[in-house]
PDB file of C-alpha atoms in Angstrom:
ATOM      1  CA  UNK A   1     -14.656  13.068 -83.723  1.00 63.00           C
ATOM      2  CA  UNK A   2     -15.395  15.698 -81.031  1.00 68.00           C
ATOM      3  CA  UNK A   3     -13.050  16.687 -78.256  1.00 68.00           C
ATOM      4  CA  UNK A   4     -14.718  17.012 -74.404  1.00 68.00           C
ATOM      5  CA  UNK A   5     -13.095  17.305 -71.167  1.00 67.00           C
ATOM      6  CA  UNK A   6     -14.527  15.924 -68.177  1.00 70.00           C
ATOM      7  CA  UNK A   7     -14.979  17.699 -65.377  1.00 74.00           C
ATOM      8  CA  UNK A   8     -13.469  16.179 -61.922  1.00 67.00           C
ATOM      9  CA  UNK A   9     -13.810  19.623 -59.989  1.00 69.00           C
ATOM     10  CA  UNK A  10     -16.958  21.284 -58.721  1.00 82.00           C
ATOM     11  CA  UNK A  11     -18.160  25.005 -60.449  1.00 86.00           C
ATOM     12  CA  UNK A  12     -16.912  27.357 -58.726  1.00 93.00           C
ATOM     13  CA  UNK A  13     -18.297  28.918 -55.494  1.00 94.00           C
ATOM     14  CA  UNK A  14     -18.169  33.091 -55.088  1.00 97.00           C
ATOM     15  CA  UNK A  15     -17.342  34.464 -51.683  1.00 98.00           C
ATOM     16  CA  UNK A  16     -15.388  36.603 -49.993  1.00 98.00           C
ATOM     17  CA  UNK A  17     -15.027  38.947 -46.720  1.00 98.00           C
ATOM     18  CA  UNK A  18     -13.978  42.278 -46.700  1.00 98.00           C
ATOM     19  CA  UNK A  19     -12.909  44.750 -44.140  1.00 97.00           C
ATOM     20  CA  UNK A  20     -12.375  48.241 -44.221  1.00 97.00           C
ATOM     21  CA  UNK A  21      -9.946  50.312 -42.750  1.00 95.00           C
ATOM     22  CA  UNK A  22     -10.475  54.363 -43.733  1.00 93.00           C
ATOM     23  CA  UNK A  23     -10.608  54.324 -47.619  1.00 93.00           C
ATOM     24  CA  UNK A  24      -9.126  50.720 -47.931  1.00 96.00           C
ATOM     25  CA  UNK A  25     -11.029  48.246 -48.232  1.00 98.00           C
ATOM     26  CA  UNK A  26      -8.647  44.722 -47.804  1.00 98.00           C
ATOM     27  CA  UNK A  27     -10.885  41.755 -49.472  1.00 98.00           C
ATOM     28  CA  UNK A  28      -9.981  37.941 -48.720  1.00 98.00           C
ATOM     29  CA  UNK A  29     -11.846  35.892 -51.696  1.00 98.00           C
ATOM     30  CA  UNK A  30     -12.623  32.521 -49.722  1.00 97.00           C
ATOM     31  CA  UNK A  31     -14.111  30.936 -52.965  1.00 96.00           C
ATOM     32  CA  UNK A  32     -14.131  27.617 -53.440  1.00 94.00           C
ATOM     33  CA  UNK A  33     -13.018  25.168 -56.816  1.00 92.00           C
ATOM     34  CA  UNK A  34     -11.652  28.479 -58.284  1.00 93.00           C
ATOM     35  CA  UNK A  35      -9.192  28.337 -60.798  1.00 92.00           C
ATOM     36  CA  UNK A  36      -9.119  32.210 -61.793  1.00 95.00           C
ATOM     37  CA  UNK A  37     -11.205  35.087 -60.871  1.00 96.00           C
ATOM     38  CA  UNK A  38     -12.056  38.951 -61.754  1.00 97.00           C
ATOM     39  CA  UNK A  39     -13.154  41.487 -59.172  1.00 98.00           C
ATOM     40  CA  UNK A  40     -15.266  44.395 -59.995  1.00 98.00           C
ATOM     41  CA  UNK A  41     -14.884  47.255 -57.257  1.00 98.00           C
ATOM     42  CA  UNK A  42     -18.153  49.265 -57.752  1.00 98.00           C
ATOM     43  CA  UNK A  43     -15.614  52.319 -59.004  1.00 97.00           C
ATOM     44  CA  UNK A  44     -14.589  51.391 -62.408  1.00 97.00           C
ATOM     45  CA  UNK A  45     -11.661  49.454 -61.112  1.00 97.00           C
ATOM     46  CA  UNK A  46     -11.248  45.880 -61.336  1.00 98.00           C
ATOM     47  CA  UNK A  47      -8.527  43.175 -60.702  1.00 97.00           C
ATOM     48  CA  UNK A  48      -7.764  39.667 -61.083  1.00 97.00           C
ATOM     49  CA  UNK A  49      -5.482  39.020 -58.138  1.00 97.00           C
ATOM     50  CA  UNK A  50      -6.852  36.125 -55.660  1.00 95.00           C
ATOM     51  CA  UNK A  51      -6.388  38.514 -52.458  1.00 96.00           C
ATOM     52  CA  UNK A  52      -5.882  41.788 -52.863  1.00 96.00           C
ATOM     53  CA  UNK A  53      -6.059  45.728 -50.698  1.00 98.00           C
ATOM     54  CA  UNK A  54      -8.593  48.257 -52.504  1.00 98.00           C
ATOM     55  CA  UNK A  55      -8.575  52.313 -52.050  1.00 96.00           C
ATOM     56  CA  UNK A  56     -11.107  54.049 -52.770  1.00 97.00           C
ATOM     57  CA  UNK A  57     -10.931  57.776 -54.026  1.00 94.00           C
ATOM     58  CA  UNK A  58     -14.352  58.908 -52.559  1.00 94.00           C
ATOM     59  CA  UNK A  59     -16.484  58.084 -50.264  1.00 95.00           C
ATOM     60  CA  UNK A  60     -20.303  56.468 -50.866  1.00 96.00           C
ATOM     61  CA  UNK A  61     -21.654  52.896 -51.444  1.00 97.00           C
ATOM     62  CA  UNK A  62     -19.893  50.424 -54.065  1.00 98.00           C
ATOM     63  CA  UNK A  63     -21.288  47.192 -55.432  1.00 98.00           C
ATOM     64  CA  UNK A  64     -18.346  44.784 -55.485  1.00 98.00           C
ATOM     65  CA  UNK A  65     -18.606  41.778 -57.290  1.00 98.00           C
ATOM     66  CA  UNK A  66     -16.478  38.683 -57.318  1.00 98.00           C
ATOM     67  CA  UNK A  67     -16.597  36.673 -60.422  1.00 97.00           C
ATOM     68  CA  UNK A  68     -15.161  33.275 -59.704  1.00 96.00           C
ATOM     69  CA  UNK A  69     -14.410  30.492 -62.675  1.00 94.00           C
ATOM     70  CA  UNK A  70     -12.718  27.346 -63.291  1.00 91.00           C
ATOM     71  CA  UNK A  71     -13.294  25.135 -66.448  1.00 88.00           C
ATOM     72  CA  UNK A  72     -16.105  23.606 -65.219  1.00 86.00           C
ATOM     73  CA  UNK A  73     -17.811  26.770 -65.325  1.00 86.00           C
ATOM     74  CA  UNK A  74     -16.191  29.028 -67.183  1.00 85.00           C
ATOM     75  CA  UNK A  75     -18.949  31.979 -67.211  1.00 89.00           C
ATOM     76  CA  UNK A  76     -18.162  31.800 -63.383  1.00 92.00           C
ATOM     77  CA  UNK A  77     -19.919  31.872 -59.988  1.00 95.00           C
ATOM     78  CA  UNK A  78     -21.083  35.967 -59.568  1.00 97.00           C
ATOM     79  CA  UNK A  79     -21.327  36.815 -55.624  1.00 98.00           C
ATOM     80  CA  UNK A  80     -21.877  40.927 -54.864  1.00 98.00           C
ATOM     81  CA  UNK A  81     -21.726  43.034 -51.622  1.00 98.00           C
ATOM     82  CA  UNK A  82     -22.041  46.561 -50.611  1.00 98.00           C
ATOM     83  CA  UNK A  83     -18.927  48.297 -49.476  1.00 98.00           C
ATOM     84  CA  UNK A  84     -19.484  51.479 -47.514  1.00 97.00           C
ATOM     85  CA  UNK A  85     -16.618  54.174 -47.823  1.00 96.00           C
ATOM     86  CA  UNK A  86     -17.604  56.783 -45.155  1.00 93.00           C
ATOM     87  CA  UNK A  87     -16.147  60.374 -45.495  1.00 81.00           C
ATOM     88  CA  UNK A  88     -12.934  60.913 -43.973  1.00 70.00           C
ATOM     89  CA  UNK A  89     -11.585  64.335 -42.824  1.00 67.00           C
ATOM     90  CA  UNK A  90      -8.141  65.916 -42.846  1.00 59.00           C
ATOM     91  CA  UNK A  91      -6.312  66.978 -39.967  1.00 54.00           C
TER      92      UNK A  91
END
């Protein structure tokens, strides 16, 4: 006989906000039926805390992807936005 589970949640749903302050970016994943999740910050960083503050050592334009799973859909829910890190000067 074959095991299967059955499913009661939903796949996943990617989002998030972000907002940047300077070289920090703060992101606030507000994905839904998530169970786990990896973050991919354009810079060769990545994470898998829910919530999390992000600096950035440069400034330019970074891709940053939220990859959001449960075991409904455990390849995940992919959602990507462009964070703009704008040059900074010292006093």
């Amino acid at each position: 006989m074959r095991g299967f589970t059955v499913c009661t949640l939903s796949g996943p749903v990617a989002n998030f906000d972000f907002y940047v302050y300077g070289k920090d970016v703060i992101f606030a994943n507000q994905s839904t039926d998530q169970q786990s999740c990896l973050w991919n910050f354009g810079d060769g960083d990545t994470s898998s805390q829910t919530n999390l503050v992000h600096q950035y050592d440069s400034a330019g334009i970074f891709n940053v992807c939220l990859i959001s799973k449960n075991v409904c859909l455990p390849t995940g829910d992919t959602l990507c936005k462009n964070v703009v890190i704008k040059e900074i000067n010292s006093i």
